[in-house]
Tab-separated table of C-alpha atoms in Angstrom:
chain	number	residue	atom	x	y	z
A	9	MET	CA	8.910	4.635	17.440
A	10	ILE	CA	5.283	3.473	17.295
A	11	ASN	CA	4.030	6.669	18.967
A	12	ARG	CA	5.905	8.840	16.457
A	13	PHE	CA	4.557	6.711	13.594
A	14	ARG	CA	0.972	7.057	14.871
A	15	ARG	CA	1.348	10.843	15.244
A	16	GLU	CA	2.677	11.128	11.701
A	17	VAL	CA	-0.114	8.958	10.273
A	18	TYR	CA	-2.642	11.106	12.161
A	19	GLN	CA	-1.201	14.218	10.485
A	20	VAL	CA	-1.719	12.578	7.076
A	21	LEU	CA	-5.471	12.331	7.731
A	22	GLU	CA	-6.730	15.640	6.403
A	23	GLN	CA	-10.391	15.299	7.424
A	24	ARG	CA	-12.070	13.128	10.056
A	25	ALA	CA	-8.684	12.186	11.529
A	26	ASP	CA	-10.038	10.737	14.801
A	27	SER	CA	-12.429	8.454	12.929
A	28	GLY	CA	-9.675	7.500	10.489
A	29	MET	CA	-7.229	6.518	13.243
A	30	GLY	CA	-10.001	4.605	15.014
A	31	LEU	CA	-10.695	2.686	11.802
A	32	ILE	CA	-7.001	1.926	11.308
A	33	ASP	CA	-6.777	0.622	14.877
A	34	ALA	CA	-9.946	-1.456	14.485
A	35	LEU	CA	-8.827	-2.879	11.111
A	36	THR	CA	-5.372	-3.846	12.329
A	37	SER	CA	-6.730	-5.615	15.405
A	38	ALA	CA	-9.759	-7.357	13.882
A	39	PRO	CA	-9.334	-11.041	13.040
A	40	VAL	CA	-12.189	-10.770	10.488
A	41	VAL	CA	-13.993	-7.748	9.054
A	42	GLU	CA	-17.532	-8.546	7.979
A	43	SER	CA	-18.821	-4.999	7.478
A	44	PRO	CA	-17.701	-1.400	7.965
A	45	VAL	CA	-20.145	-0.863	10.823
A	46	GLY	CA	-18.766	-3.989	12.504
A	47	LEU	CA	-15.507	-2.078	12.977
A	48	SER	CA	-17.347	0.423	15.184
A	49	GLU	CA	-17.855	-2.381	17.738
A	50	SER	CA	-14.108	-2.655	18.302
A	51	PRO	CA	-12.985	-1.327	21.695
A	52	LEU	CA	-10.269	0.567	19.784
A	53	PHE	CA	-12.854	2.565	17.800
A	54	ARG	CA	-13.797	5.313	20.240
A	55	CYS	CA	-16.115	7.323	17.986
A	56	GLU	CA	-19.822	6.823	17.334
A	57	PHE	CA	-20.726	4.097	14.846
A	58	SER	CA	-21.854	6.671	12.250
A	59	SER	CA	-18.286	8.031	12.191
A	60	VAL	CA	-17.245	4.950	10.215
A	61	TYR	CA	-19.380	6.045	7.281
A	62	ASP	CA	-18.498	9.723	7.795
A	63	PHE	CA	-14.832	8.849	7.335
A	64	LEU	CA	-15.452	6.512	4.399
A	65	LYS	CA	-17.531	9.185	2.676
A	66	SER	CA	-15.746	12.421	3.621
A	67	GLY	CA	-12.416	11.518	5.164
A	68	ARG	CA	-9.301	12.432	3.240
A	69	MET	CA	-5.770	11.160	3.375
A	70	LEU	CA	-2.741	12.879	1.859
A	71	TYR	CA	-1.247	9.856	0.088
A	72	PHE	CA	2.005	11.539	-0.919
A	73	LEU	CA	2.658	12.321	2.761
A	74	LEU	CA	1.678	8.805	3.797
A	75	ARG	CA	4.291	7.397	1.414
A	76	TRP	CA	6.869	9.696	3.040
A	77	VAL	CA	5.778	8.572	6.549
A	78	LEU	CA	6.059	4.908	5.563
A	79	CYS	CA	9.498	5.425	4.025
A	80	ARG	CA	10.726	7.420	7.041
A	81	ASN	CA	9.557	4.798	9.535
A	82	GLN	CA	11.150	1.688	8.093
A	83	PRO	CA	12.617	-0.595	10.749
A	84	GLU	CA	16.330	0.070	11.179
A	85	ASP	CA	17.057	-3.645	11.310
A	86	ALA	CA	15.224	-4.378	8.050
A	87	GLU	CA	16.745	-6.893	5.681
A	88	THR	CA	19.766	-6.020	3.608
A	89	SER	CA	21.694	-8.070	1.087
A	90	ALA	CA	25.368	-7.220	0.540
A	91	GLY	CA	24.611	-3.786	2.026
A	92	TYR	CA	21.602	-3.084	-0.246
A	93	GLU	CA	18.079	-2.415	1.036
A	94	VAL	CA	15.777	-5.106	-0.382
A	95	TYR	CA	12.359	-4.252	-1.840
A	96	ALA	CA	9.759	-6.292	-3.702
A	97	VAL	CA	7.042	-5.331	-6.161
A	98	ASP	CA	4.010	-7.478	-6.987
A	99	CYS	CA	0.285	-7.257	-7.607
A	100	THR	CA	-2.697	-8.628	-5.742
A	101	LYS	CA	-6.205	-9.075	-7.017
A	102	ASP	CA	-9.307	-7.786	-5.253
A	103	PRO	CA	-12.164	-9.745	-6.824
A	104	ALA	CA	-15.525	-7.995	-6.946
A	105	PRO	CA	-17.648	-10.110	-9.312
A	106	GLU	CA	-20.970	-8.938	-7.840
A	107	ALA	CA	-20.135	-5.209	-7.769
A	108	GLU	CA	-21.455	-4.323	-11.211
A	109	THR	CA	-21.372	-0.562	-10.558
A	110	LEU	CA	-17.779	-0.529	-9.253
A	111	PRO	CA	-15.849	1.868	-11.512
A	112	ASP	CA	-13.060	0.518	-13.713
A	113	ARG	CA	-13.501	-3.164	-12.903
A	114	GLY	CA	-11.271	-5.322	-15.012
A	115	ARG	CA	-10.988	-8.958	-15.957
A	116	SER	CA	-7.792	-10.726	-15.041
A	117	LYS	CA	-6.351	-14.194	-15.076
A	118	LYS	CA	-3.379	-15.372	-13.020
A	119	GLY	CA	-2.460	-18.387	-15.125
A	120	SER	CA	-3.675	-20.420	-18.072
A	121	HIS	CA	-5.515	-22.932	-15.860
A	122	THR	CA	-7.207	-20.476	-13.500
A	123	PRO	CA	-10.617	-18.836	-13.818
A	124	VAL	CA	-11.054	-15.236	-14.944
A	125	GLU	CA	-11.589	-12.848	-12.023
A	126	VAL	CA	-13.465	-9.559	-12.183
A	127	GLY	CA	-12.443	-6.697	-9.893
A	128	HIS	CA	-9.473	-4.458	-9.173
A	129	VAL	CA	-5.741	-5.151	-9.123
A	130	SER	CA	-3.347	-3.378	-6.734
A	131	SER	CA	0.401	-3.019	-7.146
A	132	TRP	CA	2.420	-3.208	-3.930
A	133	LEU	CA	5.955	-1.948	-3.363
A	134	VAL	CA	7.241	-3.241	-0.018
A	135	ARG	CA	10.483	-3.291	1.978
A	136	LEU	CA	11.459	-6.804	3.016
A	137	VAL	CA	11.967	-6.693	6.757
A	138	ALA	CA	12.947	-10.091	8.136
A	139	LYS	CA	14.834	-12.750	6.216
A	140	GLY	CA	12.982	-16.036	5.818
A	141	THR	CA	9.562	-14.591	6.740
A	142	SER	CA	6.738	-12.870	4.918
A	143	TRP	CA	7.038	-9.766	7.136
A	144	CYS	CA	7.290	-6.639	5.000
A	145	MET	CA	6.767	-2.884	5.267
A	146	PRO	CA	4.365	-1.507	2.622
A	147	LEU	CA	5.709	1.670	1.045
A	148	ASP	CA	3.392	2.252	-1.883
A	149	ILE	CA	0.115	0.673	-2.958
A	150	ARG	CA	-1.527	1.775	-6.189
A	151	ARG	CA	-4.536	0.491	-8.046
A	152	VAL	CA	-3.745	-0.715	-11.549
A	153	PRO	CA	-6.305	0.884	-13.900
A	154	THR	CA	-7.670	-1.303	-16.687
A	155	GLU	CA	-5.872	0.712	-19.362
A	156	ARG	CA	-2.459	0.075	-17.709
A	157	THR	CA	-0.426	-3.015	-16.864
A	158	ASP	CA	1.113	-4.296	-13.631
A	159	SER	CA	4.551	-3.584	-15.095
A	160	GLN	CA	3.747	0.033	-15.954
A	161	VAL	CA	2.465	0.819	-12.457
A	162	GLY	CA	5.369	-1.085	-10.859
A	163	ARG	CA	7.798	0.985	-12.931
A	164	GLU	CA	6.244	4.202	-11.557
A	165	GLN	CA	6.553	2.884	-8.014
A	166	VAL	CA	10.247	2.034	-8.488
A	167	ALA	CA	10.883	5.491	-9.990
A	168	ALA	CA	9.200	7.088	-6.945
A	169	LEU	CA	11.302	4.909	-4.619
A	170	ALA	CA	14.444	6.239	-6.270
A	171	THR	CA	13.483	9.799	-5.249
A	172	GLN	CA	13.310	8.864	-1.544
A	173	GLU	CA	16.470	9.617	0.432
A	174	SER	CA	18.501	6.696	1.708
A	175	SER	CA	22.066	6.144	2.817
A	176	ARG	CA	22.164	2.809	0.966
A	177	SER	CA	21.537	1.629	-2.551
A	178	ARG	CA	18.465	-0.503	-3.153
A	179	VAL	CA	17.594	-3.762	-4.852
A	180	VAL	CA	14.083	-4.452	-6.160
A	181	VAL	CA	12.967	-8.035	-6.681
A	182	ALA	CA	9.969	-9.147	-8.714
A	183	ASP	CA	8.672	-12.340	-10.282
A	184	SER	CA	9.145	-13.305	-13.925
A	185	LEU	CA	5.997	-11.475	-15.071
A	186	TYR	CA	7.975	-8.242	-14.634
A	187	GLY	CA	10.707	-9.427	-17.002
A	188	ASN	CA	9.669	-7.033	-19.780
A	189	VAL	CA	10.732	-3.685	-21.184
A	190	ALA	CA	7.732	-1.853	-19.665
A	191	PHE	CA	9.151	-2.565	-16.201
A	192	LEU	CA	12.888	-3.055	-16.678
A	193	ALA	CA	13.476	0.119	-18.733
A	194	VAL	CA	13.201	2.277	-15.601
A	195	PHE	CA	16.436	0.810	-14.243
A	196	MET	CA	18.426	2.262	-17.130
A	197	ALA	CA	17.893	5.769	-15.736
A	198	LEU	CA	18.317	5.071	-12.018
A	199	GLN	CA	21.614	5.369	-10.164
A	200	SER	CA	20.813	3.979	-6.709
A	201	VAL	CA	18.208	1.270	-7.492
């Protein structure tokens, strides 16, 4: 299964595929990443060190195909509940307070007693894989632009999930911040989620 998955991910890399796969291998095996060029020192990165920057600058990935590859390669023994596939949606923050030229940086606050963070927010839609663990299979990751909300982007991800073929119905779980019409309205139109 892993060899098929790697071949399919390789096909998703439209330009600089060898460098891209080398970076993926280096990233997934590195305990800490201090710089992009540091990844070129990994024994799994078999290209020249300048290939790191070549891929970051000119490499391209077909994201719609990557989503299909991730959906197609879900573990067969992934968690179910009463016969339903179980998914979760949530956001993570990527603080970048020093990156003043980073496009579309936003200000966000997790709770009333936490400091304001400046950076990007990403919305994750994942398949829960093993009960009682944090192991999950990412299916869709999208940046939340400053003019949109977590709920709006999460709604789009759930709608896209509904278009993916599956032999089972699906359940999507989310925390209480998604308990609003911007997110929940999508479920009125879906049959299998």
